PDB file of C-alpha atoms in Angstrom:
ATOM      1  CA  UNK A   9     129.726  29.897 126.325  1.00  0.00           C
ATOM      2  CA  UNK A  10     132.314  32.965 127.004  1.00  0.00           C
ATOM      3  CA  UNK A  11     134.645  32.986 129.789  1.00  0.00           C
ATOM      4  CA  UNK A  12     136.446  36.227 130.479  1.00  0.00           C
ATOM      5  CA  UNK A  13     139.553  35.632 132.793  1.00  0.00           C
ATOM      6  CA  UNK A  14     141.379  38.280 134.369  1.00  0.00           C
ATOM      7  CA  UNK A  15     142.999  36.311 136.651  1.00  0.00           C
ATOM      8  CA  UNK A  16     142.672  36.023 140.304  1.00  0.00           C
ATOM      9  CA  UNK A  17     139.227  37.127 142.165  1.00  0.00           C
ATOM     10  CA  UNK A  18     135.858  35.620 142.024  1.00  0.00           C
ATOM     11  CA  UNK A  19     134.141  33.965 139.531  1.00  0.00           C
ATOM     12  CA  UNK A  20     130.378  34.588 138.038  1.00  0.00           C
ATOM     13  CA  UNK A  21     128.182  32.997 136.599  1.00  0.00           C
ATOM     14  CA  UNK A  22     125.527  34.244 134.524  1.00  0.00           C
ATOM     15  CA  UNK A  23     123.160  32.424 132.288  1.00  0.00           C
ATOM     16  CA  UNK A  24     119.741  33.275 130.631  1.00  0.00           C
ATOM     17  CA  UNK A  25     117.614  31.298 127.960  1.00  0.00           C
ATOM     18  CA  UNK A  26     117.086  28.543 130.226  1.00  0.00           C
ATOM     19  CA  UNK A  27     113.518  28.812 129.277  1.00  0.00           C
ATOM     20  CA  UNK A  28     113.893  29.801 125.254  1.00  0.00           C
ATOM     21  CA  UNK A  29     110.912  32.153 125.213  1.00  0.00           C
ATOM     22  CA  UNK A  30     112.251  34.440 127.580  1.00  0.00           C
ATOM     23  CA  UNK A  31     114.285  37.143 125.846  1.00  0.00           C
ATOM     24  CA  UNK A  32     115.716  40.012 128.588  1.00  0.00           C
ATOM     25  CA  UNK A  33     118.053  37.915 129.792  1.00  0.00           C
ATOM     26  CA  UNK A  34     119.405  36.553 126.804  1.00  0.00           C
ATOM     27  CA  UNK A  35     119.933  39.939 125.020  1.00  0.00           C
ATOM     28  CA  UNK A  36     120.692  41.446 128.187  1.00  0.00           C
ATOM     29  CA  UNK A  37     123.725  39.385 128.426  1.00  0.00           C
ATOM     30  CA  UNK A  38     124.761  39.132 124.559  1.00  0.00           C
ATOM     31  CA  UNK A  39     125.127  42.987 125.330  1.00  0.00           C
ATOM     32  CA  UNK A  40     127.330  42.184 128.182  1.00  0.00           C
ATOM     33  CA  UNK A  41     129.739  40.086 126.673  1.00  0.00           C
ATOM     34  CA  UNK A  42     130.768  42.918 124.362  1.00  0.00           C
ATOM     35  CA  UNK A  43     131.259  45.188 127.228  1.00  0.00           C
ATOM     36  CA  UNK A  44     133.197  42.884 128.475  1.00  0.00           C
ATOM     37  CA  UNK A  45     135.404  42.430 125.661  1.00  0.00           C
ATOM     38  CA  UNK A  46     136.847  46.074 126.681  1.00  0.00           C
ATOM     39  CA  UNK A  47     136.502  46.006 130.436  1.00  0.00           C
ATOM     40  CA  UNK A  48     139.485  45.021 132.786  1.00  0.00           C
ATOM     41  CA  UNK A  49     137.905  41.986 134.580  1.00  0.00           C
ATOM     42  CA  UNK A  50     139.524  41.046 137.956  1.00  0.00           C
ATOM     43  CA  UNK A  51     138.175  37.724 138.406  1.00  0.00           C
ATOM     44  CA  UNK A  52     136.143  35.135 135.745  1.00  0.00           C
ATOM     45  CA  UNK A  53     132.823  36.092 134.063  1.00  0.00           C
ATOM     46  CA  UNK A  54     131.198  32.805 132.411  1.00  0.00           C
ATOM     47  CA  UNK A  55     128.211  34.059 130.477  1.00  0.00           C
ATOM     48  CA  UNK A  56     126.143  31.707 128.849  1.00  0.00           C
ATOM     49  CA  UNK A  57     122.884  33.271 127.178  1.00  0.00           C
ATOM     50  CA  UNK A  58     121.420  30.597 125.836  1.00  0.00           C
ATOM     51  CA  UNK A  59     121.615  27.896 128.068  1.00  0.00           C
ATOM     52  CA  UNK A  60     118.839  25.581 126.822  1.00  0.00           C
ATOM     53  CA  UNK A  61     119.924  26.868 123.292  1.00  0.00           C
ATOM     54  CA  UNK A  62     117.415  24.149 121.234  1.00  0.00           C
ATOM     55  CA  UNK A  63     114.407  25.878 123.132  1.00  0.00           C
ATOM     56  CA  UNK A  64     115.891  28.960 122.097  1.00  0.00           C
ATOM     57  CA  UNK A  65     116.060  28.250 118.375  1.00  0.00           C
ATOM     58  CA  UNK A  66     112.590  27.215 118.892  1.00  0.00           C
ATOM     59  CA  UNK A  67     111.500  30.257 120.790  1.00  0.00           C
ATOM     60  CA  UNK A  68     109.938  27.529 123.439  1.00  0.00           C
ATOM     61  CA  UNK A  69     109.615  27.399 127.172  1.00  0.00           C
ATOM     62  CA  UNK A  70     110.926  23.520 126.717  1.00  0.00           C
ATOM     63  CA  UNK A  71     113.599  21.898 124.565  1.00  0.00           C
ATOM     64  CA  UNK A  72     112.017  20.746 121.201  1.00  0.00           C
ATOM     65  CA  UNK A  73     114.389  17.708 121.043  1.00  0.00           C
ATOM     66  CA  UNK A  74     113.203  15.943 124.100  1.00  0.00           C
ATOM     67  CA  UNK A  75     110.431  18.156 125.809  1.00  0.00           C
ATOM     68  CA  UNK A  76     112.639  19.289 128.481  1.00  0.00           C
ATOM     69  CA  UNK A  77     111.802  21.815 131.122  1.00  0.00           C
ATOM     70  CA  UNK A  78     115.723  22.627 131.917  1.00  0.00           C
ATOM     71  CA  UNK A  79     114.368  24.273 135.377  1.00  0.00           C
ATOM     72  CA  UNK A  80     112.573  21.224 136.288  1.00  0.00           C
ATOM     73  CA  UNK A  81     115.955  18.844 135.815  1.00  0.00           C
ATOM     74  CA  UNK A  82     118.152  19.987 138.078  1.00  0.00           C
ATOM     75  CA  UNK A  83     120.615  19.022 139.091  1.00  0.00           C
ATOM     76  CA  UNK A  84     120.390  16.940 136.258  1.00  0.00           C
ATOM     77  CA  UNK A  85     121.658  13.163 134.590  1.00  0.00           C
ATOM     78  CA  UNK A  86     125.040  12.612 132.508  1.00  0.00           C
ATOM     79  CA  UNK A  87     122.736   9.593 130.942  1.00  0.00           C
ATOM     80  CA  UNK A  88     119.071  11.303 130.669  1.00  0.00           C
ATOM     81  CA  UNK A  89     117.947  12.833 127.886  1.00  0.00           C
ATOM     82  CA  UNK A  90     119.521  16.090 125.757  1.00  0.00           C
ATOM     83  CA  UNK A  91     117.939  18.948 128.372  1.00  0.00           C
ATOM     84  CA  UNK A  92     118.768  16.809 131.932  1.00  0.00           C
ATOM     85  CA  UNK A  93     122.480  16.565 130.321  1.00  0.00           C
ATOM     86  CA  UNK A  94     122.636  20.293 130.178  1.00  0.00           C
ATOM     87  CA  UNK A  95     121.347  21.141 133.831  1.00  0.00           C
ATOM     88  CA  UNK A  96     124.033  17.901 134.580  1.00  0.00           C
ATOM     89  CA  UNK A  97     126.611  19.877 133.241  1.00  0.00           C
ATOM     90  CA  UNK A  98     126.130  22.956 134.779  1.00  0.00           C
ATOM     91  CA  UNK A  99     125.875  21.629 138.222  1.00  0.00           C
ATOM     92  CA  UNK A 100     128.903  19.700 137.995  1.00  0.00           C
ATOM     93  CA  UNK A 101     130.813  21.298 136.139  1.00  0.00           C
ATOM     94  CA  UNK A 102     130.321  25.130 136.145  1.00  0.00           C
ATOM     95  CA  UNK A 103     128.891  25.433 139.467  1.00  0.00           C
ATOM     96  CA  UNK A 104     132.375  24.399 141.392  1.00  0.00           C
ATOM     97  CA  UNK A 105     133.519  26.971 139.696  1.00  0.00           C
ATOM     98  CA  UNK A 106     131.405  29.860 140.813  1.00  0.00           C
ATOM     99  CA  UNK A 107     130.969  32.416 143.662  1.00  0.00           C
ATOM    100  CA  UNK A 108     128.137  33.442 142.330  1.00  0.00           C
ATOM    101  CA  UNK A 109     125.311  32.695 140.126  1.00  0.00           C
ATOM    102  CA  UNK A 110     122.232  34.605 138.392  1.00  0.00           C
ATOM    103  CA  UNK A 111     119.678  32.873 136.029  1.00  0.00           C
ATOM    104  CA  UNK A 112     117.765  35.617 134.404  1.00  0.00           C
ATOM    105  CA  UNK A 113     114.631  34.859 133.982  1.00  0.00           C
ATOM    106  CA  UNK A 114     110.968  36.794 132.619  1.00  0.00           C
ATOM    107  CA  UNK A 115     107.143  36.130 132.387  1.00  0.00           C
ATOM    108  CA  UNK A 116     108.007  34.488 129.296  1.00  0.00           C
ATOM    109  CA  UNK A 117     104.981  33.738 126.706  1.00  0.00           C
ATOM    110  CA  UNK A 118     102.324  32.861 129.554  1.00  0.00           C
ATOM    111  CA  UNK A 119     103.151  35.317 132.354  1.00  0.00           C
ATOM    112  CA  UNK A 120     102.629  39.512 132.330  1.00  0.00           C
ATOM    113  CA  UNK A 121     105.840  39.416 135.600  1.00  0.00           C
ATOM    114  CA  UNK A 122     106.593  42.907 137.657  1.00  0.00           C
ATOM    115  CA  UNK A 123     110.162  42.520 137.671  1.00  0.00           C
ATOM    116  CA  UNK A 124     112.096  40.963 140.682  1.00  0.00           C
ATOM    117  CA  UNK A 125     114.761  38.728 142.066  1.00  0.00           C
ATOM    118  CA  UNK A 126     113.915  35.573 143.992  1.00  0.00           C
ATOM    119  CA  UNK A 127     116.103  33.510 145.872  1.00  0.00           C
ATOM    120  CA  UNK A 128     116.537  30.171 148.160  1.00  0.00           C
ATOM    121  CA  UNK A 129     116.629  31.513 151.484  1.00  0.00           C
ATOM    122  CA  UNK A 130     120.178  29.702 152.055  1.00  0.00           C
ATOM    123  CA  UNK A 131     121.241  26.532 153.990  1.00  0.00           C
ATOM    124  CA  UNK A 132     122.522  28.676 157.340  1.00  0.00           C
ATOM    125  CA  UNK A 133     122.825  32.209 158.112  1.00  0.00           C
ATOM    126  CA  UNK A 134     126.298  32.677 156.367  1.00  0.00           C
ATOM    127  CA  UNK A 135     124.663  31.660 153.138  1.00  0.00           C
ATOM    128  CA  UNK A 136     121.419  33.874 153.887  1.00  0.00           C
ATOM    129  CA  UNK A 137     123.677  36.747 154.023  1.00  0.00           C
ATOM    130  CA  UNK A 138     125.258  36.285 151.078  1.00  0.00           C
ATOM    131  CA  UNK A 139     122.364  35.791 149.155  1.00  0.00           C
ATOM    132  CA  UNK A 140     120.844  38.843 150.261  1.00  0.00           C
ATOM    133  CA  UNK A 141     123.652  41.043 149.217  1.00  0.00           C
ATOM    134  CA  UNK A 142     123.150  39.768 145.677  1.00  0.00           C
ATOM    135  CA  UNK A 143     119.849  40.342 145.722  1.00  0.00           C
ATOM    136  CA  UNK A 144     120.401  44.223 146.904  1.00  0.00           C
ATOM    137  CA  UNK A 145     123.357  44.055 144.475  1.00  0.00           C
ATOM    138  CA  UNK A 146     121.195  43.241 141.782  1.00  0.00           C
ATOM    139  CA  UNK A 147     118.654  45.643 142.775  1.00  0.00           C
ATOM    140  CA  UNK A 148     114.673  44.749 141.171  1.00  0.00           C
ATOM    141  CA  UNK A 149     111.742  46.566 142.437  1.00  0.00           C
ATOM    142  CA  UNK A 150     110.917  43.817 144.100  1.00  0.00           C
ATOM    143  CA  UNK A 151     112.777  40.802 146.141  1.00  0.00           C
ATOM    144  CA  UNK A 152     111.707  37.528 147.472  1.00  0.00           C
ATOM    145  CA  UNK A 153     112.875  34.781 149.778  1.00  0.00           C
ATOM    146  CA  UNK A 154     111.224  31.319 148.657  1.00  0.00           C
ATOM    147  CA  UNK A 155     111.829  27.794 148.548  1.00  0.00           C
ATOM    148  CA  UNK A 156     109.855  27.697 145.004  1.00  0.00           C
ATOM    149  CA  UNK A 157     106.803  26.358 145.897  1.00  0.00           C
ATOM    150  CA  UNK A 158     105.265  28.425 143.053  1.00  0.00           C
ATOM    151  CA  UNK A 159     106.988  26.178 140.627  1.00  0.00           C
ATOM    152  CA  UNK A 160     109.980  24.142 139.931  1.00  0.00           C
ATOM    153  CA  UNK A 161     110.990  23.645 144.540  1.00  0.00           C
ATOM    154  CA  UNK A 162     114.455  22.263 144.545  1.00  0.00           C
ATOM    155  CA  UNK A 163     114.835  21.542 140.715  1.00  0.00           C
ATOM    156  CA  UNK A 164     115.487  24.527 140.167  1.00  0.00           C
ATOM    157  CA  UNK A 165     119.368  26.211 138.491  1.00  0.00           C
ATOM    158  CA  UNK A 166     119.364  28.314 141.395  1.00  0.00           C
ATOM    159  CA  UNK A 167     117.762  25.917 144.144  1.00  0.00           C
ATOM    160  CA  UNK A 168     120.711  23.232 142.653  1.00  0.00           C
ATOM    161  CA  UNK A 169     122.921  26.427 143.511  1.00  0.00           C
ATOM    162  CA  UNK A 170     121.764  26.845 146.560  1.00  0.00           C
ATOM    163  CA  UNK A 171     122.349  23.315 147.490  1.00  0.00           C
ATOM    164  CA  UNK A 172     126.250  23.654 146.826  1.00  0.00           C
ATOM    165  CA  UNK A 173     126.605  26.533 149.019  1.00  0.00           C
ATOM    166  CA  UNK A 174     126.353  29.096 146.418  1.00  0.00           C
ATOM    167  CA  UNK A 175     124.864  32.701 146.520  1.00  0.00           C
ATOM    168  CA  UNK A 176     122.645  32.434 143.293  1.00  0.00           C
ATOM    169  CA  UNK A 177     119.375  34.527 142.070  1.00  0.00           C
ATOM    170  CA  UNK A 178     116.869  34.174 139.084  1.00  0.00           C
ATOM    171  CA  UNK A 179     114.678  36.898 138.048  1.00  0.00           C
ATOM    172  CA  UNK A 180     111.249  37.253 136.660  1.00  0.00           C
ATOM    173  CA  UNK A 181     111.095  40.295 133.958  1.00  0.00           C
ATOM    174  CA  UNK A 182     109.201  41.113 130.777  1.00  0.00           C
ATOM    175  CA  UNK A 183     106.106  39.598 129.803  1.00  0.00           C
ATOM    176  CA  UNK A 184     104.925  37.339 126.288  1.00  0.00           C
ATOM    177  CA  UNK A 185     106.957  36.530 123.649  1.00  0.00           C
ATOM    178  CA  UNK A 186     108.581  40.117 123.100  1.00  0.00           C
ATOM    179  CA  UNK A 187     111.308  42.219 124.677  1.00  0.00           C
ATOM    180  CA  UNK A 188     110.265  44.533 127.093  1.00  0.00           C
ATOM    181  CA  UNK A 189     112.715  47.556 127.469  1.00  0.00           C
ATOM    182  CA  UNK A 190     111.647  47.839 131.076  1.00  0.00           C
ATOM    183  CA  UNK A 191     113.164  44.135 131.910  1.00  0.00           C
ATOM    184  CA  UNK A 192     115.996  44.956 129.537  1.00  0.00           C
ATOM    185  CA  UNK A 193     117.082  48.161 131.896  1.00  0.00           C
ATOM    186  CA  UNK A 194     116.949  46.659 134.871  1.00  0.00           C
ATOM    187  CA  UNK A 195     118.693  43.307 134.192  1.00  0.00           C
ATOM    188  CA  UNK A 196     121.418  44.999 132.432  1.00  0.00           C
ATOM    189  CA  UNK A 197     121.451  46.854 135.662  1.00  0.00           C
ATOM    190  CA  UNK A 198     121.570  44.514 137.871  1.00  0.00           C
ATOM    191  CA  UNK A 199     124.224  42.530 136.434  1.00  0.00           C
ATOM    192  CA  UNK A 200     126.673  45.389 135.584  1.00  0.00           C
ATOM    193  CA  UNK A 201     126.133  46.865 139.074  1.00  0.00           C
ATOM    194  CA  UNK A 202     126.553  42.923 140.539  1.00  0.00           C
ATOM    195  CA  UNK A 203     130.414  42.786 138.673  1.00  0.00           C
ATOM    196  CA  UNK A 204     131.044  45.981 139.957  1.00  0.00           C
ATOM    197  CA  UNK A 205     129.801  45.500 143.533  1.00  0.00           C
ATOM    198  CA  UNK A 206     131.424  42.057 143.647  1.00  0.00           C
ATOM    199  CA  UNK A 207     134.775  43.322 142.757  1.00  0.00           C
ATOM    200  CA  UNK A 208     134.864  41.770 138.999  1.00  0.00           C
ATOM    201  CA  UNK A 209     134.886  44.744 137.333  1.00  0.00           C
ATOM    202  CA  UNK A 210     135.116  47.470 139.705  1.00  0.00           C
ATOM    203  CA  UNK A 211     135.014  50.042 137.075  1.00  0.00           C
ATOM    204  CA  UNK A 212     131.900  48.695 135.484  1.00  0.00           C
ATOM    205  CA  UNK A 213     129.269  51.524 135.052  1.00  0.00           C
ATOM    206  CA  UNK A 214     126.178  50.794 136.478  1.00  0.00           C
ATOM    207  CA  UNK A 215     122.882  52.858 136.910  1.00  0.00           C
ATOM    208  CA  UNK A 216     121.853  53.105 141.010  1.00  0.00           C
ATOM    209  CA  UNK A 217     119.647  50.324 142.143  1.00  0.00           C
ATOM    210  CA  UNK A 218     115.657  50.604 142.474  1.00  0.00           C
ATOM    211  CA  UNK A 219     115.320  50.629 146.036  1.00  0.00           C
ATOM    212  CA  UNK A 220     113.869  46.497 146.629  1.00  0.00           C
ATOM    213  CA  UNK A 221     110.939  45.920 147.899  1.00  0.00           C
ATOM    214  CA  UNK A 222     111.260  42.658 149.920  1.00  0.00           C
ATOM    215  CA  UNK A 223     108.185  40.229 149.751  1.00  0.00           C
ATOM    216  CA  UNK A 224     106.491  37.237 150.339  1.00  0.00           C
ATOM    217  CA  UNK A 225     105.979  35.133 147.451  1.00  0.00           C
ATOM    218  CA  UNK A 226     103.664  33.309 147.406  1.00  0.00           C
ATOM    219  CA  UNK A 227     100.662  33.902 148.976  1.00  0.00           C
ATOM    220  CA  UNK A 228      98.022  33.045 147.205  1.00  0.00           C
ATOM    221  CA  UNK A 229      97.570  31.941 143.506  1.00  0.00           C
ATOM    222  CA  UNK A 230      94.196  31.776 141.022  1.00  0.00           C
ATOM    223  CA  UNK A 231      93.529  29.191 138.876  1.00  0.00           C
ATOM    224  CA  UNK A 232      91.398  28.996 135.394  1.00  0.00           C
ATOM    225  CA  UNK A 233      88.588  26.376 136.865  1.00  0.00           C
ATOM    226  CA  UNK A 234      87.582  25.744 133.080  1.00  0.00           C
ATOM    227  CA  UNK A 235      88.855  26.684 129.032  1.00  0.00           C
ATOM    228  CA  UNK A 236      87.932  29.769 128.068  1.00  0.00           C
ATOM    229  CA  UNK A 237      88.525  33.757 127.500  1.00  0.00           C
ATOM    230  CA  UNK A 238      90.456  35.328 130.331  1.00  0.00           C
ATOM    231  CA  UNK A 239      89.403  38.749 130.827  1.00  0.00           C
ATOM    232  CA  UNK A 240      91.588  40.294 133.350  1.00  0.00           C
ATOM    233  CA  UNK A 241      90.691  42.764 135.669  1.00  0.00           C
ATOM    234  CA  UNK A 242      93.683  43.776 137.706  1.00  0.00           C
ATOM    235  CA  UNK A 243      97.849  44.332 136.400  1.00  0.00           C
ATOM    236  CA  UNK A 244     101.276  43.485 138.032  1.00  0.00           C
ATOM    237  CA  UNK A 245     102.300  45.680 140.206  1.00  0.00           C
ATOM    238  CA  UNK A 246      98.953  46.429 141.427  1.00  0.00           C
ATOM    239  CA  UNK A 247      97.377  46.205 145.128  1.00  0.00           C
ATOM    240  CA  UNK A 248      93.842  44.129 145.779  1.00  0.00           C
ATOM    241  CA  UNK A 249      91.743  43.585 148.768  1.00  0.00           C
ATOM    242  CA  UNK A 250      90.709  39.967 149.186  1.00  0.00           C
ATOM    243  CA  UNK A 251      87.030  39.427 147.393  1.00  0.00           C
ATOM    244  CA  UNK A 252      87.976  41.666 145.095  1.00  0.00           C
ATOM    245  CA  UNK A 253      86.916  41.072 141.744  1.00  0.00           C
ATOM    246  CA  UNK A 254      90.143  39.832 139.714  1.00  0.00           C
ATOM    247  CA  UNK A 255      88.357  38.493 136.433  1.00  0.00           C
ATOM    248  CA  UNK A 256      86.007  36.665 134.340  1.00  0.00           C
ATOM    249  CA  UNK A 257      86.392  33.165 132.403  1.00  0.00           C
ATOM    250  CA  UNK A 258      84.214  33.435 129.119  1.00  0.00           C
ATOM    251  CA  UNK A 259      83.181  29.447 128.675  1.00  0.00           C
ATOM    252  CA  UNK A 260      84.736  27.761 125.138  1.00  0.00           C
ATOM    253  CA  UNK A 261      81.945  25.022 126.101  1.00  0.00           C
ATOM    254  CA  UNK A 262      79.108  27.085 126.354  1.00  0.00           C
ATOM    255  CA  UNK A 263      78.649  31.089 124.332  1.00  0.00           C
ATOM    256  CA  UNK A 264      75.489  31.223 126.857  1.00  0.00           C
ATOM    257  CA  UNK A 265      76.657  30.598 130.011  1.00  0.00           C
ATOM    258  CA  UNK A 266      77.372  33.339 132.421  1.00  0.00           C
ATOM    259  CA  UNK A 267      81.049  33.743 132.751  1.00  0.00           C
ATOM    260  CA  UNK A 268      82.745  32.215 135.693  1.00  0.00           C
ATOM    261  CA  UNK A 269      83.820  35.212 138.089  1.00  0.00           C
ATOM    262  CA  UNK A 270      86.618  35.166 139.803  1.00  0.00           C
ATOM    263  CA  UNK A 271      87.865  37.027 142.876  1.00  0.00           C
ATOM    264  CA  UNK A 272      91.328  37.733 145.182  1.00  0.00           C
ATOM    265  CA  UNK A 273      91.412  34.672 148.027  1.00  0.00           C
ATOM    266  CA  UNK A 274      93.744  37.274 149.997  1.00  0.00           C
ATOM    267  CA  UNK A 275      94.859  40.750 150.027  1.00  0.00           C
ATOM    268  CA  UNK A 276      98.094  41.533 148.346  1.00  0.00           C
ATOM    269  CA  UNK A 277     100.088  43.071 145.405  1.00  0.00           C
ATOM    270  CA  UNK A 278      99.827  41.242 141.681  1.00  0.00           C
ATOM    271  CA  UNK A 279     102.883  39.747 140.843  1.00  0.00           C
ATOM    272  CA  UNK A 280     101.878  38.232 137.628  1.00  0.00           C
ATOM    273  CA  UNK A 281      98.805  37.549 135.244  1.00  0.00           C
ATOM    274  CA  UNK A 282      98.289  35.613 132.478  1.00  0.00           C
ATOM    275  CA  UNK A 283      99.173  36.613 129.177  1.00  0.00           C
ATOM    276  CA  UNK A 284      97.401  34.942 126.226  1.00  0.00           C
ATOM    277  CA  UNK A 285      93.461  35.611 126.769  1.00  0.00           C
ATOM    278  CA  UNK A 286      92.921  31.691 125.864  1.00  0.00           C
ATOM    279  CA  UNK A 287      93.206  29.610 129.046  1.00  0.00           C
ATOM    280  CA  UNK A 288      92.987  26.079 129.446  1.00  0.00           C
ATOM    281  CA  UNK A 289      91.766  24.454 132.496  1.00  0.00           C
ATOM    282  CA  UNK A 290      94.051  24.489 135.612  1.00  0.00           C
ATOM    283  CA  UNK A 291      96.469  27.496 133.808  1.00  0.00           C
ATOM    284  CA  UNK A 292      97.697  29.884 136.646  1.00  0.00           C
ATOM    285  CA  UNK A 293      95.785  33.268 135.833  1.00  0.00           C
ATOM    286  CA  UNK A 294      96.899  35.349 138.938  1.00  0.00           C
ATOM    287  CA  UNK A 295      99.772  35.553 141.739  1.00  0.00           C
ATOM    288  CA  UNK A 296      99.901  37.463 144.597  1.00  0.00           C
ATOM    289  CA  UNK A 297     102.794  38.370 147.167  1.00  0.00           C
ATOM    290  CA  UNK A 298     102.476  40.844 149.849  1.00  0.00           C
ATOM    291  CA  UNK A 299     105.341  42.930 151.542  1.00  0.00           C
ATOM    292  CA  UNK A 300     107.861  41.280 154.093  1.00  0.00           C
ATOM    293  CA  UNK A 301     107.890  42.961 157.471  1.00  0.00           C
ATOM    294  CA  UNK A 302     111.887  43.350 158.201  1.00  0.00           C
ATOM    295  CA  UNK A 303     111.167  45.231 161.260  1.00  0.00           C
TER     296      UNK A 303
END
């Protein structure tokens, strides 16, 4: 953990590695706290880029000490195991102390992610507000308002956030277990431009924002109905008509079968697919989101 006081002023929090095979974040910030080292801070930056550091180690989406999913456990038990005492300790103990907070997230080994910022949509308007001004702080292609129902609801770092009042993002960037320098860009981005904006550093440089997209997320999800080959026939980022052809499922159980075809339940824009071509039954292959109308 690093804590950079320069006295009073907000405070931020900023953590990545929650999920250990998820690498923007975690470099993204390493690169921070050297910036930071030389910057004249008017507030508190607490950086911690390896939260869940045994998954890190491990290069796992879960802890390899107890099988924790740290973004299932919030807000966490001072007497569970090793990966609920974390998510314990960050809700009760770092989150008082924060007036903001970002958990970087990315696609991670299963998930090819376009890159965006998704948020709780707030406990009352006041809240709301404030959580959209991070998210056009941060500035990601794309933006979305959810209560999680893709995964993870109100366990959640940032749903347990939420719930104390706080303006607090995660991100999705990157894709597989690698480094993508896309993701890399734009959550350095994001977070430099979010101490400057916030008054924290206010001479941070910071590239200007992409201009966010806001969305809803989700809309509709597809499923692999058996084990097999995934062969994918549409990319993040991309826009499909509903019956569109989205894939096939090669059978492990049977070389002679047909494959299983899949196609879009809606219309809507890709926000992830499936990395590794073997899929087990019941693995989430596609997501969609479609635009938010603000007018």
């Amino acid at each position: 953990m690093f804590c950079f006081n320069g006295g009073p002023g907000p405070t931020a929090l900023l953590t990545a590695g929650t999920h250990g095979d998820e690498y923007e974040g975690q470099v993204a910030l390493r690169r921070l706290v050297h910036d930071l080292g030389k910057a004249d801070v008017r507030g508190r930056v607490i950086i911690l880029p390896a939260l869940n550091q045994p998954a890190v180690v491990a290069g796992r989406r879960t802890s390899p000490l107890d099988g924790g999913n740290l973004n299932r456990l919030f807000p966490g038990d001072p007497t569970g195991g090793p990966t609920s005492m974390i998510a314990h300790y960050v809700a009760t103990e770092l989150f008082p102390m924060a007036d903001l907070v970002i958990d970087v997230h990315s696609g991670g080994s299963s998930l090819d992610h376009v890159a965006m910022t998704l948020a709780r949509p707030g406990q009352d308007e006041k809240q709301a507000e404030a959580i959209r001004r991070l998210i056009k702080s941060f500035g990601a292609p794309y933006g979305a308002m959810t209560k999680g129902e893709s995964g993870g609801a109100s366990t959640t770092l940032y749903a347990a956030a939420e719930a104390q009042g706080i303006p607090a993002l995660t991100t999705e960037l990157g894709s597989g277990s690698t480094l993508s320098s896309t993701g890399l860009t734009i959550a350095e981005g994001g977070l430099r431009r979010v101490l400057r904006d916030y008054g924290i550093v206010p001479n941070m440089d910071a590239p200007e924002p992409y201009p966010t997209q806001l969305v809803r997320y989700p809309i509709a999800s597809i499923y692999s109905p058996c084990a097999g080959l995934f062969e994918p026939f549409a990319a993040p980022g991309e826009v499909v008509a509903c019956g569109q052809r989205a894939g096939l499922v090669h059978r492990l159980d049977d070389a002679l079968s047909a494959p299983v075809e899949l196609t879009f339940p809606s219309g809507g824009i890709v926000t992830f697919r499936r990395f590794p071509t073997l899929s087990s039954t019941g693995d989430a292959l596609f997501g969609l989101m479609a635009p938010l109308d603000v007018s």
